[in-house]
mmCIF file of C-alpha atoms in Angstrom:
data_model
loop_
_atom_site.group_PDB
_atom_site.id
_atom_site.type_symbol
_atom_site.label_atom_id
_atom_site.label_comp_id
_atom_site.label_asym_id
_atom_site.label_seq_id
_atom_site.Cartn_x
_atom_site.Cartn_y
_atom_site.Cartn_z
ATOM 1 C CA UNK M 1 57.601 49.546 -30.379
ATOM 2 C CA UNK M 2 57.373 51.021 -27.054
ATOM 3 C CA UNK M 3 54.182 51.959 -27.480
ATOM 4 C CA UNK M 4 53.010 48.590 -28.727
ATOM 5 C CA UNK M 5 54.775 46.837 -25.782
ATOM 6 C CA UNK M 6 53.168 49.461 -23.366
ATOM 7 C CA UNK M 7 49.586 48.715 -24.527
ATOM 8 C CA UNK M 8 50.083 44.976 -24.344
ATOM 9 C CA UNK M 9 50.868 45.400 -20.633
ATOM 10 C CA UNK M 10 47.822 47.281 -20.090
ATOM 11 C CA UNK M 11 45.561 44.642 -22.424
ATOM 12 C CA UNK M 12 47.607 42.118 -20.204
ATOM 13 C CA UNK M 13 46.698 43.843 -16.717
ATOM 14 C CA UNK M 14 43.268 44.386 -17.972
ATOM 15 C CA UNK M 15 42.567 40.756 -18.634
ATOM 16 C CA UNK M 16 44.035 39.678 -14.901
ATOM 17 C CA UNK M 17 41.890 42.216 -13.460
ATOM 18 C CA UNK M 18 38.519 40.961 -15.576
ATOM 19 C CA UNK M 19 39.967 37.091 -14.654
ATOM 20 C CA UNK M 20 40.511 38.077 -10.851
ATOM 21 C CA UNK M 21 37.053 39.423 -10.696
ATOM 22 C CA UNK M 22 35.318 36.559 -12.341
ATOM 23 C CA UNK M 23 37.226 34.192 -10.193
ATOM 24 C CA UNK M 24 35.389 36.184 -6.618
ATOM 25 C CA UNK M 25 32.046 36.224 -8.335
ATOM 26 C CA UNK M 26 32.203 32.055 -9.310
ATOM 27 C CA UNK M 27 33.602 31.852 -5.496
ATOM 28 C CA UNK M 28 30.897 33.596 -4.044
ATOM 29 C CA UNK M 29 28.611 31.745 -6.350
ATOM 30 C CA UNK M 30 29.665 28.420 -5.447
ATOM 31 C CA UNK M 31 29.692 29.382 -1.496
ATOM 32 C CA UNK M 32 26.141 30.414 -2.255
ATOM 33 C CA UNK M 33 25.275 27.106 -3.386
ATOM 34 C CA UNK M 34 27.092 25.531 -0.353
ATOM 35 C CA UNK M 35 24.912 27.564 1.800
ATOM 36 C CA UNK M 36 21.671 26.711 -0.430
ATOM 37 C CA UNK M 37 22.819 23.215 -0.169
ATOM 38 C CA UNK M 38 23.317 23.396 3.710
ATOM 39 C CA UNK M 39 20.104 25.025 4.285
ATOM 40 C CA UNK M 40 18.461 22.571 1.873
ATOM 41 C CA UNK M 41 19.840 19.640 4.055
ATOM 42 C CA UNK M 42 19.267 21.488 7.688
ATOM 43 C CA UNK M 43 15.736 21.940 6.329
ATOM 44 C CA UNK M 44 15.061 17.952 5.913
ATOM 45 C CA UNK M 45 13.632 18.370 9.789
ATOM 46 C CA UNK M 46 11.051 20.197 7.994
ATOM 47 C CA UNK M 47 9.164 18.480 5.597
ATOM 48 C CA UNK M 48 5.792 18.165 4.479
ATOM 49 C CA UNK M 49 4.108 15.010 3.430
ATOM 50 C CA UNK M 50 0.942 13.778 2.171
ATOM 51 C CA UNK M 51 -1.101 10.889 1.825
ATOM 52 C CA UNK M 52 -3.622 10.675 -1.410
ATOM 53 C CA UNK M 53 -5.684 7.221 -0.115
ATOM 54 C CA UNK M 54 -8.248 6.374 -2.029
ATOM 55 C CA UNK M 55 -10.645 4.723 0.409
ATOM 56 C CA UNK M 56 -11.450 3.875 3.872
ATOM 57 C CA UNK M 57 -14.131 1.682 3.070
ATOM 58 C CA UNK M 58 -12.738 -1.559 4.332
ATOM 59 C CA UNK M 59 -11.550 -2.002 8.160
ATOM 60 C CA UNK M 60 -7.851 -3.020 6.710
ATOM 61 C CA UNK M 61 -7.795 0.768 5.210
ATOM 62 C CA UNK M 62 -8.826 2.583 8.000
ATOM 63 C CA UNK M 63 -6.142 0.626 9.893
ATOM 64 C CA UNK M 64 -3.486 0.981 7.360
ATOM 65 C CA UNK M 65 -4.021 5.182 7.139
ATOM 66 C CA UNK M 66 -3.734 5.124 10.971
ATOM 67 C CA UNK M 67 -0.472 3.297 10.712
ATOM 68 C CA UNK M 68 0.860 6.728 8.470
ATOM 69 C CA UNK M 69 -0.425 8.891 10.775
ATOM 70 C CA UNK M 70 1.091 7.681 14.028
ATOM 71 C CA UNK M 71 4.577 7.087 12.340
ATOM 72 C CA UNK M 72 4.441 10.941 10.929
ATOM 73 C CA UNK M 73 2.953 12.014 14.704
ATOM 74 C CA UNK M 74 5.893 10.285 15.616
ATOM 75 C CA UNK M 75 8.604 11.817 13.112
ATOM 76 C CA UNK M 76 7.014 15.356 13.985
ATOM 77 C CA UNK M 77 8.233 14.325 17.631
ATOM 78 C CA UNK M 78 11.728 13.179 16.376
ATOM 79 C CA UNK M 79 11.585 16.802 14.402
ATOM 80 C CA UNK M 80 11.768 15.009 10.655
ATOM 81 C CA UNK M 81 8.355 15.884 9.661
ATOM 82 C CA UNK M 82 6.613 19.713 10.223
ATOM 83 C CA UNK M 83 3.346 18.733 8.896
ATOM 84 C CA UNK M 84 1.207 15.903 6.730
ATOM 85 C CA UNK M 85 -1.504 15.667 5.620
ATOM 86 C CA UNK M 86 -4.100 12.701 4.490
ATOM 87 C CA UNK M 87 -6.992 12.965 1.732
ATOM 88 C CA UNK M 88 -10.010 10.116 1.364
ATOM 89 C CA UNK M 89 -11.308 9.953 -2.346
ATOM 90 C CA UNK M 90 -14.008 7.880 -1.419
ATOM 91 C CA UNK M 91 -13.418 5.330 -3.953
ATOM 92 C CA UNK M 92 -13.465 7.739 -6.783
ATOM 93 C CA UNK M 93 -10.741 8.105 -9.245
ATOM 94 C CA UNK M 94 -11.405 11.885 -10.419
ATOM 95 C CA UNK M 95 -12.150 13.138 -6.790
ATOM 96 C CA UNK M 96 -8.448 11.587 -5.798
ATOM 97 C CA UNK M 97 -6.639 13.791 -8.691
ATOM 98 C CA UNK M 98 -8.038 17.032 -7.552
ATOM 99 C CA UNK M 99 -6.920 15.608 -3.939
ATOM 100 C CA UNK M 100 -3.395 14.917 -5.061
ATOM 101 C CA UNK M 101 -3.235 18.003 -6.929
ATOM 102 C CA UNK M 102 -4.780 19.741 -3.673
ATOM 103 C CA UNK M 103 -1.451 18.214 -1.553
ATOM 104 C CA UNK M 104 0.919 19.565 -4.562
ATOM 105 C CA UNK M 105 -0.260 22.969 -3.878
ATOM 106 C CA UNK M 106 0.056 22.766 -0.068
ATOM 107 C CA UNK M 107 4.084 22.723 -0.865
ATOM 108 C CA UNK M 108 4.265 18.902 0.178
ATOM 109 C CA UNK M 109 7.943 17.453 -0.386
ATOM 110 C CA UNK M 110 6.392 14.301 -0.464
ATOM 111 C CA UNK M 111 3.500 12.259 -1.827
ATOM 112 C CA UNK M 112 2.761 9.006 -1.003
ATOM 113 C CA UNK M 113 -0.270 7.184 -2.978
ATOM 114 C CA UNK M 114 -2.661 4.598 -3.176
ATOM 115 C CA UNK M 115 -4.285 4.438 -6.454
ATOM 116 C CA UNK M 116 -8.204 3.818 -6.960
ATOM 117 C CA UNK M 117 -7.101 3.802 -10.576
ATOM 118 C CA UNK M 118 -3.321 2.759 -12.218
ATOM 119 C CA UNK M 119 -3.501 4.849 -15.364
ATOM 120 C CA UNK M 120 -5.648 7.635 -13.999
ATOM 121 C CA UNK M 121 -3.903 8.512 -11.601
ATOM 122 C CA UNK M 122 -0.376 8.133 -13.086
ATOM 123 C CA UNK M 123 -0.634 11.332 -14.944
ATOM 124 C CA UNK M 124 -1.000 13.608 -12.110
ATOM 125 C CA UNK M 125 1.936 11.790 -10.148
ATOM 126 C CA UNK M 126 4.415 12.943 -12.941
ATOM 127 C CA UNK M 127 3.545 16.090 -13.053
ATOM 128 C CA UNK M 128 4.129 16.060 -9.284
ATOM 129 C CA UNK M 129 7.585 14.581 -10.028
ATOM 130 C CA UNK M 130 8.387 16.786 -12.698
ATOM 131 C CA UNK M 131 7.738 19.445 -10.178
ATOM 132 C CA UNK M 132 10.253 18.206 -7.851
ATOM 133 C CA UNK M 133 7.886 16.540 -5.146
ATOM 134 C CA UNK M 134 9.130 12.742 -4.291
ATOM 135 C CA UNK M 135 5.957 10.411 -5.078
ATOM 136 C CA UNK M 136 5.974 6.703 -3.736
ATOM 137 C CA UNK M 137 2.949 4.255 -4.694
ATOM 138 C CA UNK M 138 1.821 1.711 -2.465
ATOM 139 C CA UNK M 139 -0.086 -1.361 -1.937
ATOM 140 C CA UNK M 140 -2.880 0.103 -4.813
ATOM 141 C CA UNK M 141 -0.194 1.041 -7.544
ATOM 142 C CA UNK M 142 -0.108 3.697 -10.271
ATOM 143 C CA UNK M 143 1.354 2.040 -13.650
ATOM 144 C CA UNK M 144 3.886 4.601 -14.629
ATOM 145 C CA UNK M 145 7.430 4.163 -13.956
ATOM 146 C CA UNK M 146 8.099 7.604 -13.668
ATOM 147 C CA UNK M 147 8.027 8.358 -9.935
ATOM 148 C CA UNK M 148 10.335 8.059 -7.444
ATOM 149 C CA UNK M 149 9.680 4.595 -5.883
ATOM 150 C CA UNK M 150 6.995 2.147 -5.020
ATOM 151 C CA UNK M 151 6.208 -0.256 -1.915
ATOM 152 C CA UNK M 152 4.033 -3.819 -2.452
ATOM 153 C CA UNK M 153 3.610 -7.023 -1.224
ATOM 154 C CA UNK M 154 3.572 -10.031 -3.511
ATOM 155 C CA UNK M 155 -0.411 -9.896 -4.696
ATOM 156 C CA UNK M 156 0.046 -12.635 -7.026
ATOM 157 C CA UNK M 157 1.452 -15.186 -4.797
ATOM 158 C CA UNK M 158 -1.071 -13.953 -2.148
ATOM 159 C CA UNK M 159 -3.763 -15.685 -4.656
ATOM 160 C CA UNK M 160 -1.419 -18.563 -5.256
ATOM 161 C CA UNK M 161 -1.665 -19.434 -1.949
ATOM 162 C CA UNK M 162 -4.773 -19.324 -1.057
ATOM 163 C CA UNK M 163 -5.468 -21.108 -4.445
ATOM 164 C CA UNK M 164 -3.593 -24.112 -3.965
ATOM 165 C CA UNK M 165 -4.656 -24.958 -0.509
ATOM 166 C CA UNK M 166 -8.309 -25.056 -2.141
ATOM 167 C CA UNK M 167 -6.841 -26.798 -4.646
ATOM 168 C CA UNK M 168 -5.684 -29.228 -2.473
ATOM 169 C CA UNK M 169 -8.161 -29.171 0.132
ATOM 170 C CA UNK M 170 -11.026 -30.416 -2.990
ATOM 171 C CA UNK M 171 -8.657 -32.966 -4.415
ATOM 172 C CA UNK M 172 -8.071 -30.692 -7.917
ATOM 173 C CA UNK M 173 -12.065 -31.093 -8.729
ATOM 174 C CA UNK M 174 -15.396 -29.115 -7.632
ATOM 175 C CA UNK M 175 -17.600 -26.084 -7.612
ATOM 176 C CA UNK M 176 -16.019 -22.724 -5.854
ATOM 177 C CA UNK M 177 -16.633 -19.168 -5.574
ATOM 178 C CA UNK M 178 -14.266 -16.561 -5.815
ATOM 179 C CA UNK M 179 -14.609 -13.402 -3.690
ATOM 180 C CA UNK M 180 -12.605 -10.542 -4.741
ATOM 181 C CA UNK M 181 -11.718 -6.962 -3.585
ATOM 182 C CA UNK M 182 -12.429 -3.518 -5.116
ATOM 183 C CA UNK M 183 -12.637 -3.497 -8.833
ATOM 184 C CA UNK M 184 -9.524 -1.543 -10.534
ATOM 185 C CA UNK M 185 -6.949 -2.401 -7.533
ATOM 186 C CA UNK M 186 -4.000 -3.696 -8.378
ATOM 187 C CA UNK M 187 -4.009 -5.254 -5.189
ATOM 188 C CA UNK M 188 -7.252 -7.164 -5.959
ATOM 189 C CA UNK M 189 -5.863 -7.653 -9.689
ATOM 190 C CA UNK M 190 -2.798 -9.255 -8.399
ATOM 191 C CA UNK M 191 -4.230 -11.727 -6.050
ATOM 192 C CA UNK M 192 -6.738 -12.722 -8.723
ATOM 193 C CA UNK M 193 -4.569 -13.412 -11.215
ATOM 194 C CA UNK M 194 -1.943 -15.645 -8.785
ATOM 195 C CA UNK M 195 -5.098 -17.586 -8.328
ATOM 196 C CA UNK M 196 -6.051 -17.997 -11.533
ATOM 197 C CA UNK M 197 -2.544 -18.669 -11.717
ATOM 198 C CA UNK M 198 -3.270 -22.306 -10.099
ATOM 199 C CA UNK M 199 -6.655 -22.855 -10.644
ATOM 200 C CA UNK M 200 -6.369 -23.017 -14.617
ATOM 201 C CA UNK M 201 -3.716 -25.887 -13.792
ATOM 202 C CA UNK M 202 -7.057 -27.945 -12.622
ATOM 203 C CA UNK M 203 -9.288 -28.319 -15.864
ATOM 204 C CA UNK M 204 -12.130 -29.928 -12.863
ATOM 205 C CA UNK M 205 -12.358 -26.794 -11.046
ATOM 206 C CA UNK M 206 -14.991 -24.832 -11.709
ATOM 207 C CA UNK M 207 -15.527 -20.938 -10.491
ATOM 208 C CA UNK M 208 -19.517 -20.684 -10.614
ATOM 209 C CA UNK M 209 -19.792 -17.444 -9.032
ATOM 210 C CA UNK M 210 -16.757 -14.360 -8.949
ATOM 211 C CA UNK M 211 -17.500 -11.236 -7.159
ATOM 212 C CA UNK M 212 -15.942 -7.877 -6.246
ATOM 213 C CA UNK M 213 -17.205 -8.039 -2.417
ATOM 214 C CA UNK M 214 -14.166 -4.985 -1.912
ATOM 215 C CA UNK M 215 -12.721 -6.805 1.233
ATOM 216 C CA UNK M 216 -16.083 -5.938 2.946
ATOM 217 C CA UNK M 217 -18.147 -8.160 5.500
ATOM 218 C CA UNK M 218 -21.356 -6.966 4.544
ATOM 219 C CA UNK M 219 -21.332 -6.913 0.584
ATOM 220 C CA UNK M 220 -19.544 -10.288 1.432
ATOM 221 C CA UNK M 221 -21.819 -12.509 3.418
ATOM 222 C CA UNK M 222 -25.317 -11.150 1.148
ATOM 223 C CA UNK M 223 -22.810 -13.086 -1.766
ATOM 224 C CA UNK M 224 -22.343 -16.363 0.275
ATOM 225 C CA UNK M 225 -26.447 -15.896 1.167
ATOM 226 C CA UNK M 226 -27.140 -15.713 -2.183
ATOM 227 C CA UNK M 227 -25.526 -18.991 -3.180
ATOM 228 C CA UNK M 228 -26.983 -20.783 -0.349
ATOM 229 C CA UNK M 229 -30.117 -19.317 -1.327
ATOM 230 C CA UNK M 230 -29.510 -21.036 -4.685
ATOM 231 C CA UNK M 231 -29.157 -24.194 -4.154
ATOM 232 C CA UNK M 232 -25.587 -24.410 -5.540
ATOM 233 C CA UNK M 233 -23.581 -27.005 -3.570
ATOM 234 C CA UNK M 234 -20.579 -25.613 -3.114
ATOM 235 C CA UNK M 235 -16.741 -27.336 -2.418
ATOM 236 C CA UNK M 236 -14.980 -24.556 -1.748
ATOM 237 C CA UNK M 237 -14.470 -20.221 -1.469
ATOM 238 C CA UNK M 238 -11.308 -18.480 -2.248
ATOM 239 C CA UNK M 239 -11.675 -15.556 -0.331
ATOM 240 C CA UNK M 240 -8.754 -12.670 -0.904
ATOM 241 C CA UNK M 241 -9.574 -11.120 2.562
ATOM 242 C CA UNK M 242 -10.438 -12.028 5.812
ATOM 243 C CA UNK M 243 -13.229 -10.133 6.417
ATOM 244 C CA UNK M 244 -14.958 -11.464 3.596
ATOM 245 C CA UNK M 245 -14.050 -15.076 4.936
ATOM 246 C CA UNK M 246 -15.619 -14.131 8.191
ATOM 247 C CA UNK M 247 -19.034 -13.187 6.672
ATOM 248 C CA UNK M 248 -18.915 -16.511 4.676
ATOM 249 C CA UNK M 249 -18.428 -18.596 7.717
ATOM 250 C CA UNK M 250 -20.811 -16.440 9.628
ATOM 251 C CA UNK M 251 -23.340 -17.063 6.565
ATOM 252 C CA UNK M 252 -22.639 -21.095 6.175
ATOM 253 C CA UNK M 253 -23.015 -21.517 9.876
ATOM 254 C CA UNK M 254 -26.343 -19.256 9.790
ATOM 255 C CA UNK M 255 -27.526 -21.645 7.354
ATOM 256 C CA UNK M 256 -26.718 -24.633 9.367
ATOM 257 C CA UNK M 257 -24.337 -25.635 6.600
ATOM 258 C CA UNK M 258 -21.527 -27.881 6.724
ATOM 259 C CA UNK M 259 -18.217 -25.938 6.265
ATOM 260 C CA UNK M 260 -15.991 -26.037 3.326
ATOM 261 C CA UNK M 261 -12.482 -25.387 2.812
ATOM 262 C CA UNK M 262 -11.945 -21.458 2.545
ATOM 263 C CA UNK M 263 -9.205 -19.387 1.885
ATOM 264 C CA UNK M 264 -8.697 -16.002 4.161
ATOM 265 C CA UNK M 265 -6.509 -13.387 5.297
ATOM 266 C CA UNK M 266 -5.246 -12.159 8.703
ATOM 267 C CA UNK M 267 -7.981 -10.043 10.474
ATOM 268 C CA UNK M 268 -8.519 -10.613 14.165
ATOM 269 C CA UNK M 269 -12.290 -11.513 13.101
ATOM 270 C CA UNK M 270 -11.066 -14.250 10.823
ATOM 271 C CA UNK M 271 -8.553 -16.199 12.806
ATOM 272 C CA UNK M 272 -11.731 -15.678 15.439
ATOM 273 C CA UNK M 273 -14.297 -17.671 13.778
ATOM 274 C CA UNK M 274 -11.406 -20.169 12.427
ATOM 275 C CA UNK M 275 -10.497 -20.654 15.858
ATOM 276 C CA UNK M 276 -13.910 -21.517 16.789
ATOM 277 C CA UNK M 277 -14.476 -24.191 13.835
ATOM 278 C CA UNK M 278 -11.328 -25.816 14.202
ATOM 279 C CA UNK M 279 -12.485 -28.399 16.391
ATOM 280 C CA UNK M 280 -15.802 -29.126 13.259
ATOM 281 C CA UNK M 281 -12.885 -29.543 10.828
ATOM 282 C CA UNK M 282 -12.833 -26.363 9.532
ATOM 283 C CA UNK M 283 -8.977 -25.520 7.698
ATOM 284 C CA UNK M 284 -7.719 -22.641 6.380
ATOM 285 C CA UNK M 285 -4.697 -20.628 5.228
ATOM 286 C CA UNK M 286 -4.378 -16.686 5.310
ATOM 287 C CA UNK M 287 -1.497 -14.976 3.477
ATOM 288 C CA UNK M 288 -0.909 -11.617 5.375
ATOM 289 C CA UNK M 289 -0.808 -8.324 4.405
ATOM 290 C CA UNK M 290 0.608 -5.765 6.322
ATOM 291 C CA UNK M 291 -1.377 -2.625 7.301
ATOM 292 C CA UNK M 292 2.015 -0.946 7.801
ATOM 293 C CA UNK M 293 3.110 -0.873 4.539
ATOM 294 C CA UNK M 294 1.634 3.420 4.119
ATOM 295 C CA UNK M 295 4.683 3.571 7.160
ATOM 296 C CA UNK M 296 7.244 1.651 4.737
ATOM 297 C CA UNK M 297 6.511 3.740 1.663
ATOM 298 C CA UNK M 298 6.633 7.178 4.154
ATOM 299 C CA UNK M 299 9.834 5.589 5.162
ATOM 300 C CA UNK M 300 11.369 5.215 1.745
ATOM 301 C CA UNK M 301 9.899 8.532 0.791
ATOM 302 C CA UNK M 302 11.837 10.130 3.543
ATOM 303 C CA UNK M 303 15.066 8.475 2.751
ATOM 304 C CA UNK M 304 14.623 9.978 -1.068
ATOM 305 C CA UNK M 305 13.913 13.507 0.397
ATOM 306 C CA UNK M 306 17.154 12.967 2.322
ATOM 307 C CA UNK M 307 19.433 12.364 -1.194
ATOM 308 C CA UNK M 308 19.512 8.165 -0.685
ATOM 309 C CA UNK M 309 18.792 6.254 -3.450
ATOM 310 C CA UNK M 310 15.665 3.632 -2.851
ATOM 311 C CA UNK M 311 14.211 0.857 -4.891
ATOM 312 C CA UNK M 312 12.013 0.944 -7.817
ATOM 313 C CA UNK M 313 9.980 -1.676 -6.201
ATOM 314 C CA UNK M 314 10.393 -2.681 -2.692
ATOM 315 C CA UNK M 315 8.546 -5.562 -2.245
ATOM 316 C CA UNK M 316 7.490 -6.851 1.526
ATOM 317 C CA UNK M 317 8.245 -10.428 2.699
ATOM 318 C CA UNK M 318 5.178 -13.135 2.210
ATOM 319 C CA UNK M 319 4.061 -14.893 5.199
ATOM 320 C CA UNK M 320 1.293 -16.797 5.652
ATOM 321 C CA UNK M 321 -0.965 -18.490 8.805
ATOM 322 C CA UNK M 322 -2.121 -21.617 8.980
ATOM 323 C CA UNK M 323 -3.823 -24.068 11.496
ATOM 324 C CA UNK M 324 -1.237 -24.306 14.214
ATOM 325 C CA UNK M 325 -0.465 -20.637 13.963
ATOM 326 C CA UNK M 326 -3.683 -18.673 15.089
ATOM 327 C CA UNK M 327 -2.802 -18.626 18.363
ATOM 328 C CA UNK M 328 0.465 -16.769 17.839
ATOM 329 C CA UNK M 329 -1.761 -13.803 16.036
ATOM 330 C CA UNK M 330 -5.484 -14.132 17.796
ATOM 331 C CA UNK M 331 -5.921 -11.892 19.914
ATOM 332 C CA UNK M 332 -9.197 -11.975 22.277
ATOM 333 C CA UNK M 333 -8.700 -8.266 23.429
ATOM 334 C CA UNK M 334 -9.026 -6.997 20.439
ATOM 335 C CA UNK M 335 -12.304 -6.271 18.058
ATOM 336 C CA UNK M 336 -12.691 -8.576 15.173
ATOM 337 C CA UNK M 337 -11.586 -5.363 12.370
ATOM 338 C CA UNK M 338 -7.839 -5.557 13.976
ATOM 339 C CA UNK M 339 -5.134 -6.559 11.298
ATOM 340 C CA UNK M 340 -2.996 -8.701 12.931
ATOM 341 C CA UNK M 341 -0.341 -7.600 11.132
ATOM 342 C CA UNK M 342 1.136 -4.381 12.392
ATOM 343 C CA UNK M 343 2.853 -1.623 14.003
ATOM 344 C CA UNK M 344 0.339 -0.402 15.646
ATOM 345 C CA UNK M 345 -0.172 -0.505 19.869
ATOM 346 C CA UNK M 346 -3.137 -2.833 21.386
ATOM 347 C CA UNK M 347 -4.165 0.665 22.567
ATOM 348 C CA UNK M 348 -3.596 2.457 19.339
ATOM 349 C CA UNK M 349 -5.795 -0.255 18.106
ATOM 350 C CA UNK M 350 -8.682 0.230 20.530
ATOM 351 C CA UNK M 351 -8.274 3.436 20.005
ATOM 352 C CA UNK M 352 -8.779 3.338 15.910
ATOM 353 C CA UNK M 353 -11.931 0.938 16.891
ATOM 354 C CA UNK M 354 -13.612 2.299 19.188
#
């Protein structure tokens, strides 16, 4: 019996011992993963971030990458960023994979994206997510839900308003042309489809000409030639971008045409020439956009790298410009490719320009 109670005790003792020891390996363990967890936070002055654009084609692009770069020059000064980096796919969908996966493998914490394609490039921005790297898309989105955020205006009601103040402007009835932005934006997409939105409401509208001009002056104003060349007698444009708005009041007045009620958006060249025609009774309305939304979706990407939770979708506030407003965002100084919508210094803006 002795013997039975004796090796009990030492089963007993055994067992405290093997508990005791587990206990100080789980504690240093879990001050391990304190100090991983410190370190991990301590290192947020550190990160890495990317931008995957897919363009700089248009004036409003170049602006809008130049808007990420001085907030992360900035955020390198405030010691949140240690490095970033930005990628141009010129427009093509395959070339801005092989970017994005070039960024993954430079150990980025962050990608933020804007898509020349939605499903193309959705692929590539799970796998990036999957991998642990935070992914925001912006103004040009990806169509998968499974990234960390995105960042957009309202496209659609962009087009809608635009739409109805041709609408309105015509009386409901007439011939217009539609001038659109890059083919397979969602951006472009979206405002298309919130004018459609309000044009198929007017069964005496009709759209005799719709082209991708890609938000471009040039590509724009050899459109608006081409139907003056025609002979088509137009009533009105809806234009989704103010550059293209400029080179179609450039190209009426060229012609010695009478102008006609045209829908634009805010570029310093735009509210320029509307300025100028205000007093032949030219009208107009421009939704803006603002170039600074690649700083709002760095912004939310930071505040996921530093544990917050951030929106699905954060969508930016709709404004829009009319008549008795171009005087509050004209600005003489400044060359007619300045978004008047922005972050960005009058001499950042020169400097962008020059």
């Amino acid at each position: 019996m002795k013997n039975i109670k004796r090796i009990l005790m030492v089963a007993l003792i055994l067992c405290i011992i093997l508990l005791i020891g587990a206990c100080g390996k789980s504690t240093k363990e879990n001050d391990e993963s304190l100090k991983d967890s410190k370190d991990s936070q301590d290192s947020g002055s550190n990160y890495v971030v990317g931008f995957c654009n897919y363009t700089v084609s248009n004036s409003w692009q170049t602006q809008m990458e130049a808007e990420f770069k001085y907030a992360c020059e900035r955020l390198i000064e405030e010691g949140v960023l240690s490095k970033y980096y930005i990628t141009n796919a010129d427009g093509d969908a395959n070339k801005q994979i092989s970017d994005f996966k070039d960024l993954m493998t430079k150990k980025c914490d962050a990608i933020i994206i804007t898509a020349a394609s939605a499903s193309a490039l959705s692929p590539v921005c799970e796998e990036a997510v999957d991998e642990g790297i935070v992914v925001v898309s912006f103004d040009s989105l990806v169509d998968t839900s499974e990234i960390t955020g995105k960042v957009s205006c309202n496209d659609v009601e962009f087009g809608e308003i635009g739409a109805q103040f041709i609408a309105d402007s015509i009386g409901g009835k007439g011939k217009i042309a539609m001038l659109d932005g890059i083919a397979g934006s969602t951006c472009s997409e979206g405002r298309t489809e919130g004018a459609m939105n309000i044009f198929n409401k007017y069964p005496d509208i009709e759209i005799v000409n719709q082209t991708n001009a890609d938000w471009d002056y040039a590509k724009a104003k050899v459109v608006v030639e081409g139907l003056l060349n025609s002979g088509i007698e137009l009533d009105a444009i809806w234009s989704q971008g103010g550059a293209m708005t400029q080179a179609a009041v450039d190209a009426f007045n060229e012609a010695g045409k009478s102008l006609i009620p045209m829908s634009g958006e805010a570029s310093n060249g735009f509210l320029k020439v509307w300025k100028e025609n205000l007093d032949n009774g030219f009208s107009s309305i421009c939704p803006g956009y603002p170039t600074y939304i690649s700083e709002v979706a760095l912004e939310q990407a930071i505040r996921a790298l530093n544990g917050e939770t951030i929106e699905d979708l954060y969508v930016l506030p709709s404004g829009s410009i009319g008549d008795e407003d171009i005087d509050d965002y004209y600005n003489p100084e400044l060359p007619d490719s300045y978004w008047v919508i922005t972050h960005l210094t009058d001499e950042q803006v020169k400097e962008i320009f020059k």
